[in-house]
């Protein structure tokens, strides 16, 4: 397992990239005064309300409330997790992401040469599809499957000619390159040490990761033979239990992905794309794993499993359901679509067309319905003992659901089917503590709302933090941040930590400050403050004076606090403490 990314690297990364460049490459921006604006990529609008501050390295949409840094934008716009976004941002400015040591595995040689070799393999196979003497067989096969040159190019489809050493001869120019080809699974080594091409006489489908890098291949045999589909083996850059074929291509083709369709094979994904259905992905010869589902739900809120209607398809559906339960919470939807006997997505979309196929997707069965339908087949709920059996059958599955609204509603449904009180069922299953929904009496009387208190001015600590977010360079006015450590006011530890960080790294931007606290409770408050003050200019003339006055008042409050502490134990003070008290009294006069 790779070590953690050092926080210092993330701070440096956010300070080195320009959020305007990152966003403008994906959403064209227009200069408007000090800021840059565009129509928001996260909701539909006609008048631009999406604002990017170059000085603060922060964006905010005044229409939908979306906000964040360059890193946060990549995560949201390209559906990446945190580590993926850091890696992509770093790659964009030519940096390699370091990892902390400790108990993590030691870092081996850079994988970059492996990625470069896989890209050369794609180019080789595409070239063979255009020029090899035997290419017509492959071209005829693709035409027979109804694929256009445009779709073949979009997915990088190529052809591995028959023969034992075509790729080996083309790319294995020396021992080092041959070793790399072996490492990424493109060659196979015999017991006697000789090596040969893994893929021969097959249509080649490159498998790309979230960044578009080729990490593996799938090969479909042209004539009869076994295996029909051949995948790359597990390698240092390819782990089939995590990757989904077609996900990168779907993100490239679609600006928004409200739903993803999970199908079985490469040709299903490509054939659906040929009919304009660009949101299909496929697992790589494995059952749907928890890692697959996590990646799917990072990309979209709704996932539809498309399986054959036979026994094998329904078994695969149930395995997917079991893996999905721990991830099912409000905002996540999972549906099941079963194909007619003898059909696969490729043949079905040809017979009923895009509209008919998408109508079937829209009618897919929700997880809740499918779950209770399958459970109900194993218990006769018209009988008391059958209802008891239903509860016992459901218990291990529903216990996997995370606390929240979805779990609450699933237990409600089971309680209805079993003719039980929901609270009794909850206790029997040993579930979550009563939720807000469950605990609220149906006819609870709300207490009268007290009169609104007068709006309070922000605390001194909050004001200091807000000003630092406006202009981080103000930290250099404080002197030694440790002077504030003893101040007993909420938020003081965060203020001191911010000041110390900015003392060590005076070049950090607002965006870098926010990323430093990403994922923490403090980070939520900092993002909220930055969002509120988005349009305030960090170049305002009075910011420096305002910050200096705020710090002076904090130090004054600290002295008052110290004086009160000494007064409370005046009879036991040392001579040094008495002298200190006299100085504090004089300072307040």
Coordinates of C-alpha atoms in Angstrom, one line a residue:
X1 CA 0.0 0.0 0.0
X2 CA 1.4 3.4 -1.0
X3 CA 2.2 5.9 1.8
X4 CA 0.3 9.1 2.4
X5 CA 0.9 12.2 0.4
X6 CA 2.8 14.7 2.6
X7 CA 0.8 17.7 3.5
X8 CA 3.8 19.9 2.7
X9 CA 3.7 18.7 -0.9
X10 CA -0.1 19.5 -1.2
X11 CA 0.5 23.0 0.2
X12 CA 3.3 23.5 -2.3
X13 CA 1.2 22.1 -5.2
X14 CA -1.7 24.4 -4.6
X15 CA 0.6 27.4 -4.4
X16 CA 2.3 26.5 -7.7
X17 CA -0.7 25.9 -9.8
X18 CA -3.0 28.7 -11.1
X19 CA -6.7 28.0 -10.6
X20 CA -7.5 30.1 -13.6
X21 CA -5.4 27.9 -15.9
X22 CA -6.8 24.7 -14.4
X23 CA -10.5 25.8 -14.8
X24 CA -10.1 27.7 -18.1
X25 CA -8.7 24.6 -19.7
X26 CA -12.1 22.9 -19.0
X27 CA -14.5 25.8 -18.7
X28 CA -13.6 28.9 -20.8
X29 CA -13.4 31.9 -18.5
X30 CA -13.8 35.6 -19.2
X31 CA -12.0 38.4 -17.3
X32 CA -14.4 40.7 -15.4
X33 CA -12.6 43.3 -13.2
X34 CA -10.3 41.5 -10.8
X35 CA -12.0 38.2 -11.3
X36 CA -12.8 35.7 -14.0
X37 CA -16.4 34.4 -14.7
X38 CA -18.2 31.8 -16.6
X39 CA -21.5 29.9 -16.7
X40 CA -21.4 27.4 -13.9
X41 CA -20.4 23.9 -15.0
X42 CA -22.3 22.4 -12.1
X43 CA -25.8 23.7 -12.9
X44 CA -27.7 25.1 -15.8
X45 CA -27.7 28.9 -16.1
X46 CA -27.7 31.5 -18.8
X47 CA -26.1 34.4 -16.9
X48 CA -22.6 33.7 -15.5
X49 CA -22.5 33.4 -11.8
X50 CA -19.4 31.2 -11.5
X51 CA -16.6 33.4 -10.3
X52 CA -12.9 32.5 -10.0
X53 CA -10.5 34.6 -7.9
X54 CA -6.9 34.5 -9.2
X55 CA -5.6 36.3 -6.1
X56 CA -7.2 33.9 -3.7
X57 CA -7.0 30.8 -5.8
X58 CA -10.6 30.0 -5.0
X59 CA -13.9 29.7 -7.0
X60 CA -17.5 30.2 -6.0
X61 CA -20.8 30.0 -7.8
X62 CA -23.3 32.5 -6.6
X63 CA -26.1 30.5 -8.2
X64 CA -25.7 27.0 -6.8
X65 CA -23.1 27.6 -4.0
X66 CA -20.4 25.3 -5.5
X67 CA -17.0 26.5 -4.3
X68 CA -13.4 25.3 -3.7
X69 CA -9.8 25.3 -4.8
X70 CA -8.2 24.0 -8.0
X71 CA -8.0 20.6 -6.3
X72 CA -11.6 20.7 -5.3
X73 CA -12.6 21.7 -8.9
X74 CA -10.9 18.8 -10.4
X75 CA -12.5 16.4 -7.9
X76 CA -16.0 17.8 -8.7
X77 CA -15.6 18.4 -12.5
X78 CA -13.8 15.2 -13.4
X79 CA -15.3 13.0 -10.7
X80 CA -11.9 12.2 -9.1
X81 CA -11.1 11.3 -5.5
X82 CA -8.6 13.3 -3.6
X83 CA -5.5 11.3 -4.4
X84 CA -6.5 11.1 -8.1
X85 CA -6.9 14.9 -8.2
X86 CA -3.6 15.5 -6.5
X87 CA -1.8 13.2 -9.0
X88 CA -3.5 14.9 -12.0
X89 CA -2.8 18.4 -10.8
X90 CA 0.8 17.5 -10.1
X91 CA 1.3 15.8 -13.5
X92 CA 0.0 19.0 -15.1
X93 CA 3.0 20.9 -13.9
X94 CA 5.5 18.1 -14.2
X95 CA 5.7 17.0 -10.5
X96 CA 5.9 13.5 -9.2
X97 CA 3.7 12.9 -6.1
X98 CA 5.9 11.8 -3.2
X99 CA 4.7 9.4 -0.5
X100 CA 5.5 9.3 3.2
X101 CA 7.4 6.3 4.6
X102 CA 6.5 4.6 7.8
X103 CA 4.9 1.2 7.4
X104 CA 4.0 1.7 3.8
X105 CA 5.6 -0.2 1.0
X106 CA 8.8 1.3 -0.3
X107 CA 8.5 3.1 -3.6
X108 CA 9.9 1.3 -6.5
X109 CA 11.0 2.7 -9.8
X110 CA 8.8 5.2 -11.5
X111 CA 5.9 3.6 -13.4
X112 CA 6.1 6.3 -16.1
X113 CA 8.1 4.2 -18.6
X114 CA 5.4 1.5 -18.3
X115 CA 2.7 4.0 -19.2
X116 CA 4.7 5.2 -22.1
X117 CA 5.2 1.6 -23.3
X118 CA 1.5 0.9 -23.1
X119 CA 0.8 4.0 -25.1
X120 CA 3.2 2.8 -27.8
X121 CA 1.4 -0.5 -27.8
X122 CA -1.9 1.2 -28.5
X123 CA -0.3 3.0 -31.4
X124 CA 1.2 -0.2 -32.7
X125 CA -2.2 -2.0 -32.7
X126 CA -4.0 0.9 -34.3
X127 CA -1.3 1.0 -37.0
X128 CA -1.8 -2.7 -37.7
X129 CA -5.6 -2.2 -38.1
X130 CA -4.8 0.3 -40.8
X131 CA -1.8 -1.3 -42.6
X132 CA -1.3 -5.0 -41.8
X133 CA -1.9 -7.4 -44.7
X134 CA -4.4 -9.3 -42.6
X135 CA -6.2 -6.2 -41.4
X136 CA -9.3 -6.8 -43.6
X137 CA -10.4 -9.6 -41.4
X138 CA -10.4 -7.3 -38.4
X139 CA -12.0 -4.4 -40.4
X140 CA -14.8 -6.7 -41.6
X141 CA -15.4 -7.9 -38.1
X142 CA -15.8 -4.4 -36.8
X143 CA -18.1 -3.4 -39.7
X144 CA -20.2 -6.5 -39.1
X145 CA -20.6 -5.4 -35.5
X146 CA -21.7 -2.0 -36.8
X147 CA -18.8 0.1 -35.5
X148 CA -17.9 3.3 -37.3
X149 CA -14.3 4.6 -37.6
X150 CA -15.2 7.5 -35.3
X151 CA -16.2 5.2 -32.4
X152 CA -13.3 2.8 -33.0
X153 CA -10.9 5.8 -32.8
X154 CA -12.7 7.2 -29.7
X155 CA -12.0 3.9 -27.9
X156 CA -8.5 3.4 -29.4
X157 CA -9.5 0.0 -30.9
X158 CA -6.7 -1.8 -32.8
X159 CA -5.6 -5.2 -34.1
X160 CA -3.1 -7.7 -32.9
X161 CA -2.0 -9.7 -36.0
X162 CA -1.5 -13.4 -35.8
X163 CA 2.0 -14.4 -35.0
X164 CA 4.2 -15.0 -31.9
X165 CA 6.4 -11.9 -31.9
X166 CA 4.9 -8.9 -33.7
X167 CA 4.8 -6.6 -30.7
X168 CA 8.0 -8.1 -29.3
X169 CA 9.8 -7.2 -32.6
X170 CA 8.3 -3.7 -32.8
X171 CA 8.8 -2.5 -29.2
X172 CA 11.2 -4.9 -27.5
X173 CA 14.2 -3.2 -28.9
X174 CA 16.5 -4.2 -26.0
X175 CA 16.5 -6.3 -22.9
X176 CA 15.2 -3.5 -20.7
X177 CA 12.2 -2.8 -23.0
X178 CA 11.4 -6.6 -23.2
X179 CA 11.5 -6.7 -19.4
X180 CA 9.0 -3.9 -19.2
X181 CA 6.7 -5.5 -21.8
X182 CA 6.8 -8.6 -19.6
X183 CA 6.0 -6.5 -16.5
X184 CA 2.9 -5.0 -18.0
X185 CA 1.7 -8.4 -19.2
X186 CA 2.2 -7.8 -23.0
X187 CA 4.6 -10.7 -23.2
X188 CA 4.6 -14.2 -21.7
X189 CA 7.8 -16.0 -20.7
X190 CA 8.3 -19.7 -21.2
X191 CA 10.2 -22.0 -18.7
X192 CA 13.2 -21.8 -21.0
X193 CA 13.3 -18.0 -20.8
X194 CA 12.0 -17.3 -24.3
X195 CA 9.2 -14.7 -24.7
X196 CA 6.3 -14.3 -27.0
X197 CA 3.3 -11.9 -27.5
X198 CA 0.3 -12.5 -25.2
X199 CA -2.2 -11.1 -27.7
X200 CA -2.4 -12.7 -31.2
X201 CA -5.1 -12.4 -33.9
X202 CA -7.4 -10.4 -31.7
X203 CA -9.3 -7.1 -31.8
X204 CA -7.6 -5.0 -29.1
X205 CA -9.4 -2.8 -26.6
X206 CA -7.1 -0.5 -24.6
X207 CA -8.2 -0.1 -20.9
X208 CA -7.6 3.4 -19.5
X209 CA -7.4 4.7 -16.0
X210 CA -9.1 7.8 -14.7
X211 CA -6.3 10.0 -16.2
X212 CA -6.6 8.4 -19.6
X213 CA -3.4 6.4 -19.3
X214 CA -3.4 3.0 -20.9
X215 CA -3.0 0.4 -18.1
X216 CA -4.1 -2.9 -19.8
X217 CA -5.7 -4.5 -22.8
X218 CA -8.6 -6.7 -23.6
X219 CA -8.4 -8.8 -26.7
X220 CA -11.5 -10.3 -28.5
X221 CA -10.7 -13.3 -30.7
X222 CA -11.7 -13.0 -34.4
X223 CA -12.6 -16.6 -35.1
X224 CA -13.7 -19.4 -32.9
X225 CA -11.4 -20.3 -30.1
X226 CA -10.8 -19.9 -26.4
X227 CA -10.7 -17.8 -24.5
X228 CA -13.2 -15.6 -26.4
X229 CA -11.9 -12.6 -24.4
X230 CA -8.4 -12.3 -23.1
X231 CA -7.5 -9.7 -20.5
X232 CA -4.1 -8.4 -19.3
X233 CA -3.0 -10.0 -16.1
X234 CA -2.6 -8.0 -12.8
X235 CA 0.5 -5.7 -13.1
X236 CA 2.0 -2.9 -11.1
X237 CA -0.2 -0.4 -13.0
X238 CA -3.4 -2.6 -13.5
X239 CA -5.7 -4.0 -10.8
X240 CA -8.8 -5.3 -12.4
X241 CA -10.9 -5.2 -9.2
X242 CA -10.6 -1.4 -9.3
X243 CA -10.9 -0.4 -13.0
X244 CA -13.9 0.0 -15.2
X245 CA -13.6 -0.2 -19.0
X246 CA -15.1 2.9 -20.7
X247 CA -15.3 5.1 -17.6
X248 CA -12.7 7.5 -19.0
X249 CA -14.3 7.6 -22.4
X250 CA -17.7 8.3 -20.8
X251 CA -16.2 11.3 -18.9
X252 CA -14.7 12.5 -22.1
X253 CA -18.0 12.3 -24.0
X254 CA -20.4 13.6 -21.4
X255 CA -20.2 16.9 -19.5
X256 CA -22.7 15.5 -16.9
X257 CA -23.2 11.9 -16.0
X258 CA -26.5 11.5 -14.0
X259 CA -26.4 7.7 -14.5
X260 CA -23.9 5.0 -15.3
X261 CA -24.9 1.6 -16.9
X262 CA -22.7 -1.4 -15.9
X263 CA -22.5 -4.1 -18.6
X264 CA -20.5 -7.2 -19.1
X265 CA -18.0 -6.7 -21.9
X266 CA -16.0 -4.4 -24.1
X267 CA -18.2 -4.8 -27.2
X268 CA -21.3 -4.0 -25.2
X269 CA -19.8 -0.7 -24.1
X270 CA -18.6 0.1 -27.7
X271 CA -21.8 -1.0 -29.4
X272 CA -23.9 1.1 -27.0
X273 CA -21.7 4.1 -27.7
X274 CA -22.2 3.5 -31.5
X275 CA -26.0 4.1 -30.8
X276 CA -25.3 7.3 -28.8
X277 CA -25.5 5.7 -25.3
X278 CA -22.1 7.0 -23.9
X279 CA -22.7 6.2 -20.2
X280 CA -21.9 2.5 -20.3
X281 CA -18.9 0.9 -18.5
X282 CA -17.8 -2.7 -18.0
X283 CA -16.1 -4.7 -15.3
X284 CA -13.0 -6.5 -16.5
X285 CA -13.9 -10.2 -16.2
X286 CA -14.6 -9.9 -12.5
X287 CA -17.7 -9.5 -10.3
X288 CA -18.6 -6.0 -9.3
X289 CA -16.4 -5.1 -6.3
X290 CA -16.7 -2.6 -3.5
X291 CA -13.9 -0.6 -5.2
X292 CA -15.8 -0.6 -8.5
X293 CA -18.9 0.8 -6.7
X294 CA -17.0 3.4 -4.8
X295 CA -15.6 4.7 -8.1
X296 CA -19.0 4.6 -9.8
X297 CA -20.6 6.6 -7.0
X298 CA -17.8 9.1 -7.1
X299 CA -18.8 9.7 -10.7
X300 CA -22.6 9.6 -10.5
X301 CA -25.5 9.2 -8.1
X302 CA -27.3 6.5 -10.0
X303 CA -25.9 3.1 -11.1
X304 CA -27.8 0.6 -13.2
X305 CA -26.5 -3.0 -13.4
X306 CA -27.4 -4.6 -16.8
X307 CA -27.2 -8.4 -16.5
X308 CA -28.4 -11.4 -18.5
X309 CA -31.7 -12.8 -17.3
X310 CA -30.3 -16.3 -16.8
X311 CA -29.2 -17.9 -13.5
X312 CA -25.6 -16.7 -14.0
X313 CA -26.8 -13.1 -14.5
X314 CA -29.0 -13.1 -11.4
X315 CA -26.2 -14.6 -9.3
X316 CA -23.9 -11.8 -10.5
X317 CA -26.6 -9.3 -9.7
X318 CA -26.9 -10.6 -6.1
X319 CA -23.2 -10.4 -5.6
X320 CA -23.3 -6.8 -6.8
X321 CA -26.1 -6.1 -4.4
X322 CA -24.2 -7.5 -1.4
X323 CA -21.2 -5.4 -2.2
X324 CA -23.3 -2.3 -2.7
X325 CA -25.2 -2.4 0.6
X326 CA -22.5 -0.7 2.7
X327 CA -22.5 2.2 0.2
X328 CA -26.2 2.7 0.0
X329 CA -27.1 5.9 1.6
X330 CA -29.3 8.9 0.7
X331 CA -28.2 10.3 -2.6
X332 CA -27.0 6.8 -4.0
X333 CA -29.4 4.8 -6.2
X334 CA -28.8 1.3 -7.6
X335 CA -31.1 -0.4 -10.1
X336 CA -31.1 -3.8 -11.9
X337 CA -31.9 -4.3 -15.5
X338 CA -32.3 -7.9 -16.7
X339 CA -32.1 -8.7 -20.5
X340 CA -34.4 -11.0 -22.3
X341 CA -33.2 -14.5 -22.8
X342 CA -30.6 -14.8 -25.6
X343 CA -30.0 -11.1 -25.8
X344 CA -27.0 -9.0 -24.7
X345 CA -26.8 -5.1 -24.8
X346 CA -25.2 -5.2 -28.3
X347 CA -28.0 -7.3 -29.9
X348 CA -30.8 -5.7 -27.9
X349 CA -29.9 -2.1 -28.8
X350 CA -29.8 -3.1 -32.5
X351 CA -33.3 -4.6 -32.4
X352 CA -35.0 -1.9 -30.3
X353 CA -32.9 1.2 -30.9
X354 CA -31.5 3.8 -28.6
X355 CA -34.9 5.1 -27.4
X356 CA -36.2 1.6 -26.6
X357 CA -33.0 0.7 -24.8
X358 CA -33.0 3.8 -22.7
X359 CA -36.6 3.2 -21.9
X360 CA -35.7 -0.2 -20.5
X361 CA -32.9 1.5 -18.4
X362 CA -35.4 4.0 -17.0
X363 CA -37.7 1.1 -16.0
X364 CA -34.9 -0.8 -14.2
X365 CA -35.8 -2.3 -10.8
X366 CA -34.6 -0.4 -7.7
X367 CA -32.4 -2.2 -5.3
X368 CA -35.0 -2.1 -2.5
X369 CA -37.7 -3.8 -4.7
X370 CA -35.2 -6.4 -6.1
X371 CA -34.0 -7.2 -2.6
X372 CA -37.4 -7.8 -1.0
X373 CA -38.6 -9.6 -4.1
X374 CA -35.7 -12.1 -3.8
X375 CA -36.1 -12.5 0.0
X376 CA -39.9 -12.9 -0.4
X377 CA -39.4 -15.9 -2.7
X378 CA -37.7 -17.7 0.2
X379 CA -40.5 -17.1 2.8
X380 CA -44.3 -17.3 2.7
X381 CA -45.2 -14.0 4.3
X382 CA -48.9 -14.9 4.5
X383 CA -47.9 -17.1 7.4
X384 CA -46.6 -16.0 10.8
X385 CA -43.6 -18.4 10.7
X386 CA -42.9 -17.2 7.1
X387 CA -42.7 -13.6 8.2
X388 CA -40.3 -14.6 11.0
X389 CA -38.1 -16.4 8.4
X390 CA -38.2 -13.2 6.3
X391 CA -36.8 -11.1 9.1
X392 CA -34.1 -13.7 9.8
X393 CA -33.1 -13.8 6.1
X394 CA -33.0 -10.0 5.8
X395 CA -31.1 -9.5 9.1
X396 CA -27.4 -10.0 7.9
X397 CA -28.0 -7.9 4.8
X398 CA -29.7 -4.9 6.3
X399 CA -27.1 -4.8 9.1
X400 CA -24.6 -3.8 6.3
X401 CA -26.5 -0.6 5.5
X402 CA -24.9 2.6 7.0
X403 CA -26.9 4.6 9.4
X404 CA -29.2 7.2 7.7
X405 CA -32.4 7.7 5.8
X406 CA -32.0 4.8 3.3
X407 CA -31.5 2.3 6.1
X408 CA -34.4 3.7 8.0
X409 CA -36.7 3.3 4.9
X410 CA -35.5 -0.2 4.3
X411 CA -36.3 -1.2 7.8
X412 CA -39.7 0.5 7.4
X413 CA -40.4 -1.7 4.4
X414 CA -39.3 -4.9 6.2
X415 CA -41.5 -3.9 9.2
X416 CA -44.5 -3.6 6.9
X417 CA -43.9 -7.0 5.3
X418 CA -43.3 -8.7 8.6
X419 CA -46.3 -6.9 10.3
X420 CA -44.1 -5.7 13.0
X421 CA -43.5 -2.4 14.8
X422 CA -40.5 -0.7 13.3
X423 CA -38.9 0.2 16.6
X424 CA -39.2 -3.4 17.8
X425 CA -37.6 -4.6 14.6
X426 CA -34.8 -2.1 15.0
X427 CA -34.0 -3.3 18.5
X428 CA -34.2 -6.9 17.4
X429 CA -31.8 -6.4 14.6
X430 CA -29.4 -4.6 16.9
X431 CA -29.3 -1.6 14.5
X432 CA -28.5 2.0 14.8
X433 CA -29.5 4.2 17.6
X434 CA -32.9 5.7 17.0
X435 CA -32.7 8.3 14.3
X436 CA -34.1 11.7 14.4
X437 CA -36.9 10.6 12.1
X438 CA -37.7 7.6 14.3
X439 CA -37.4 9.4 17.6
X440 CA -39.7 12.3 16.7
X441 CA -43.3 11.7 17.9
X442 CA -45.8 12.0 15.1
X443 CA -47.8 14.7 16.8
X444 CA -45.0 16.4 18.7
X445 CA -45.8 20.0 19.7
X446 CA -43.1 22.4 18.8
X447 CA -42.1 24.8 21.6
X448 CA -42.6 28.4 20.8
X449 CA -39.6 30.0 19.1
X450 CA -37.8 32.4 21.4
X451 CA -37.4 36.0 20.1
X452 CA -34.5 36.4 17.8
X453 CA -31.4 37.5 19.6
X454 CA -29.6 40.6 18.3
X455 CA -27.1 39.8 15.7
X456 CA -23.6 39.5 17.3
X457 CA -20.4 40.9 15.8
X458 CA -18.0 38.2 14.8
X459 CA -15.5 37.3 17.6
X460 CA -12.0 38.7 17.4
X461 CA -10.5 35.3 16.7
X462 CA -13.0 34.7 13.8
X463 CA -12.2 38.2 12.4
X464 CA -8.5 37.5 12.5
X465 CA -9.0 34.2 10.7
X466 CA -11.3 35.8 8.1
X467 CA -8.7 38.5 7.4
X468 CA -5.9 35.9 7.0
X469 CA -8.1 34.1 4.4
X470 CA -8.4 37.4 2.6
X471 CA -4.7 38.1 2.6
X472 CA -2.5 35.4 4.0
X473 CA 0.6 37.7 4.0
X474 CA -0.9 39.5 7.0
X475 CA 0.5 36.8 9.2
X476 CA 3.9 38.4 8.9
X477 CA 2.6 41.3 11.0
X478 CA 2.0 39.2 14.1
X479 CA 5.6 38.5 15.3
X480 CA 5.7 35.3 17.3
X481 CA 2.4 33.4 17.0
X482 CA 3.1 31.6 20.3
X483 CA 2.2 34.8 22.1
X484 CA -1.5 33.9 21.6
X485 CA -1.3 30.3 22.7
X486 CA -2.7 31.0 26.2
X487 CA -5.7 32.9 25.0
X488 CA -8.8 31.2 26.2
X489 CA -11.1 32.0 23.3
X490 CA -12.8 29.5 20.9
X491 CA -10.8 29.1 17.7
X492 CA -7.5 30.3 19.1
X493 CA -5.6 27.0 18.4
X494 CA -6.7 27.2 14.7
X495 CA -5.6 30.8 14.5
X496 CA -2.2 30.0 16.0
X497 CA -1.8 27.1 13.7
X498 CA -2.6 29.2 10.7
X499 CA -0.1 31.9 11.8
X500 CA 2.7 29.4 12.3
X501 CA 2.0 27.7 9.0
X502 CA 2.2 31.1 7.2
X503 CA 5.3 32.1 9.1
X504 CA 7.0 28.9 7.7
X505 CA 5.5 29.2 4.2
X506 CA 4.8 32.9 3.6
X507 CA 3.9 32.3 -0.1
X508 CA 0.8 30.2 0.6
X509 CA -2.4 31.4 -1.1
X510 CA -5.9 31.3 0.3
X511 CA -6.5 28.2 -1.8
X512 CA -3.5 26.5 -0.2
X513 CA -4.7 27.4 3.3
X514 CA -8.1 25.9 2.6
X515 CA -6.5 22.7 1.2
X516 CA -4.3 22.4 4.3
X517 CA -7.5 21.8 6.4
X518 CA -9.5 19.8 3.9
X519 CA -11.6 17.1 5.4
X520 CA -11.4 18.5 9.0
X521 CA -14.1 20.3 11.0
X522 CA -12.0 23.4 10.9
X523 CA -11.8 23.1 7.1
X524 CA -15.6 23.3 6.8
X525 CA -15.6 26.6 8.7
X526 CA -12.7 28.0 6.7
X527 CA -14.4 27.2 3.4
X528 CA -17.6 28.8 4.6
X529 CA -15.7 32.0 5.6
X530 CA -13.8 32.1 2.3
X531 CA -17.1 31.6 0.4
X532 CA -18.8 34.4 2.2
X533 CA -16.0 36.9 1.5
X534 CA -15.5 35.9 -2.1
X535 CA -15.9 39.3 -3.6
X536 CA -14.0 41.2 -1.0
X537 CA -10.7 42.4 -2.4
X538 CA -7.5 41.3 -0.7
X539 CA -5.9 44.5 -1.9
X540 CA -8.1 46.7 0.2
X541 CA -6.1 49.4 1.9
X542 CA -7.6 49.0 5.3
X543 CA -7.0 45.2 5.7
X544 CA -3.5 45.6 7.2
X545 CA -4.7 48.2 9.7
X546 CA -7.8 46.1 10.5
X547 CA -5.7 43.0 11.1
X548 CA -3.2 44.9 13.2
X549 CA -6.0 46.3 15.4
X550 CA -7.6 42.9 15.8
X551 CA -4.3 41.3 16.9
X552 CA -3.7 44.2 19.3
X553 CA -7.1 43.6 20.9
X554 CA -6.5 39.9 21.2
X555 CA -3.2 40.6 23.0
X556 CA -5.0 43.1 25.2
X557 CA -7.6 40.4 26.1
X558 CA -4.8 38.0 26.8
X559 CA -3.2 40.4 29.3
X560 CA -6.6 41.0 31.0
X561 CA -7.0 37.2 31.2
X562 CA -3.6 36.8 32.8
X563 CA -4.2 39.6 35.3
X564 CA -7.5 37.9 36.4
X565 CA -5.7 34.6 36.8
X566 CA -3.1 36.2 39.1
X567 CA -5.7 38.1 41.1
X568 CA -7.5 34.8 41.9
X569 CA -4.4 33.5 43.7
X570 CA -2.8 36.7 44.8
X571 CA -1.9 35.5 48.2
X572 CA 0.3 32.7 46.8
X573 CA 2.1 34.6 44.1
X574 CA 5.9 34.4 43.7
X575 CA 7.9 37.7 43.6
X576 CA 8.2 37.3 39.8
X577 CA 4.5 36.9 39.4
X578 CA 3.8 39.9 41.6
X579 CA 6.1 42.0 39.4
X580 CA 4.3 40.7 36.4
X581 CA 0.9 41.6 37.9
X582 CA 2.2 45.2 38.6
X583 CA 3.2 45.5 35.0
X584 CA -0.2 44.3 33.8
X585 CA -2.0 46.7 36.1
X586 CA 0.1 49.6 34.8
X587 CA -0.5 48.6 31.2
X588 CA -4.3 48.8 31.7
X589 CA -4.2 52.3 33.3

